[in-house]
Short mmCIF file of C-alpha atoms in Angstrom, two decimals:
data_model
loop_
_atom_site.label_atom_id
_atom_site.label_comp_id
_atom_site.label_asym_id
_atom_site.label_seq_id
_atom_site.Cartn_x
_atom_site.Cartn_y
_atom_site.Cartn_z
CA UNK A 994 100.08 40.38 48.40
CA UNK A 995 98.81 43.49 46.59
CA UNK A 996 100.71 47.14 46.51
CA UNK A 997 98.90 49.63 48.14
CA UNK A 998 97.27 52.18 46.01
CA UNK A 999 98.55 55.67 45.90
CA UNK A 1000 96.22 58.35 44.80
CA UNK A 1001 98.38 61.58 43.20
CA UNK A 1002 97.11 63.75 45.82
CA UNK A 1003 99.23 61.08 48.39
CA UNK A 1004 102.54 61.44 46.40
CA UNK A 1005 102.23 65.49 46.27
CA UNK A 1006 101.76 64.90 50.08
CA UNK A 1007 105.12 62.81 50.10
CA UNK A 1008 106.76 64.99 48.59
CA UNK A 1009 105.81 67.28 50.97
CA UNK A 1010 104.10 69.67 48.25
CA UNK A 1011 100.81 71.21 48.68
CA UNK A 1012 98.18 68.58 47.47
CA UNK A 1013 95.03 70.20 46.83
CA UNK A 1014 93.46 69.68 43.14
CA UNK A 1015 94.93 73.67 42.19
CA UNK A 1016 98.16 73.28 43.61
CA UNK A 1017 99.11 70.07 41.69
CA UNK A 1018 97.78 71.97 38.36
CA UNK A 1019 99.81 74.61 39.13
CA UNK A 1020 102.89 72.99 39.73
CA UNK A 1021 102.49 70.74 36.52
CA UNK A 1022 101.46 74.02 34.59
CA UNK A 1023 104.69 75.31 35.67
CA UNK A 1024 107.03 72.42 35.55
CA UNK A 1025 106.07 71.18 32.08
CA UNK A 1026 107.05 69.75 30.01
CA UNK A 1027 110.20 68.16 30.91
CA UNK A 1028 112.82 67.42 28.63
CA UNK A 1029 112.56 64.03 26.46
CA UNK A 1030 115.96 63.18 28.06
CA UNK A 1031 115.70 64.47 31.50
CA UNK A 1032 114.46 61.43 33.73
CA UNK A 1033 112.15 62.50 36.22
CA UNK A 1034 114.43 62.58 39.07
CA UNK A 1035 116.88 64.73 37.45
CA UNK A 1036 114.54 67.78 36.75
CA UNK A 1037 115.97 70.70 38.75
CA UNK A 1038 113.02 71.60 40.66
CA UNK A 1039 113.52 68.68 43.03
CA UNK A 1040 115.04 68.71 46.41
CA UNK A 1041 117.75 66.20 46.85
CA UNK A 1042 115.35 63.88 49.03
CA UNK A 1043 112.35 64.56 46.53
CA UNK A 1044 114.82 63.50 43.96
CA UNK A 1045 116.01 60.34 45.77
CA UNK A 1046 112.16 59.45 46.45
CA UNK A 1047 111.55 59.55 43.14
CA UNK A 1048 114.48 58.05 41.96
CA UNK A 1049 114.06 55.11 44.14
CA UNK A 1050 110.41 54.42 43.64
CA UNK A 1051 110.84 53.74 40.06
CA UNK A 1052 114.49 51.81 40.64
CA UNK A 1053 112.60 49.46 43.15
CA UNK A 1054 109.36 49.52 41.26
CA UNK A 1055 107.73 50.47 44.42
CA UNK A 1056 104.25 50.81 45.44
CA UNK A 1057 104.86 54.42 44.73
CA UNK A 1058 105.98 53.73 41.17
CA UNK A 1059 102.64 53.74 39.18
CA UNK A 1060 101.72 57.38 40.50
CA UNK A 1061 105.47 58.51 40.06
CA UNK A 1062 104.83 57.31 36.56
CA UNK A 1063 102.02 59.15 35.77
CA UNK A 1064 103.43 62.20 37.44
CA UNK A 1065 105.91 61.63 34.55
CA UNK A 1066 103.81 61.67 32.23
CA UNK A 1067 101.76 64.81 33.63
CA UNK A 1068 104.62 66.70 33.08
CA UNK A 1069 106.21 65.71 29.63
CA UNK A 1070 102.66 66.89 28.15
CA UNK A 1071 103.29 70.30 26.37
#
C-alpha cells in the first residue's frame, strides 16, 4: 500500500498556518535558517502540538514525513 502524498500547501494547512503560496514564503523568509543543531521540532516558533506533529511524523516516518523533510530543508537555506 502506497503513502498518501502531501503537497506543502497540506502540511502548512496541518499545522494550522496560512497556506497560500505568499504566506509559506513569508514564514520561511522569516524563520530561516535554522540552526545546524536545532532539529526541526525544537525551533521555538512552534506550538507544542505543531512541535509534537512534527516531531512525530519524522519519528514514525509517516506519510507526512517527506514534506516535513523538505520543510526542513526550506528553512536551513540561508
Amino acid at each position: 500500500m502506497e503513502k498518501p502524498v502531501h503537497h506543502f500547501t497540506e502540511l502548512f494547512e496541518q499545522l494550522g498556518l496560512p497556506a497560500d503560496e505568499a504566506s509559506i514564503r513569508s514564514f520561511i523568509e522569516h524563520h530561516a535558517p535554522l540552526p545546524e543543531t536545532m532539529q526541526l521540532h525544537e525551533a521555538p516558533f512552534w506550538s507544542e502540538s505543531q512541535s509534537a506533529f512534527i516531531f512525530d511524523a519524522l519519528e514514525e516516518d509517516a506519510d507526512w514525513a517527506e514534506v516535513v523533510d523538505h520543510l526542513d530543508a526550506s528553512l536551513r537555506k540561508t
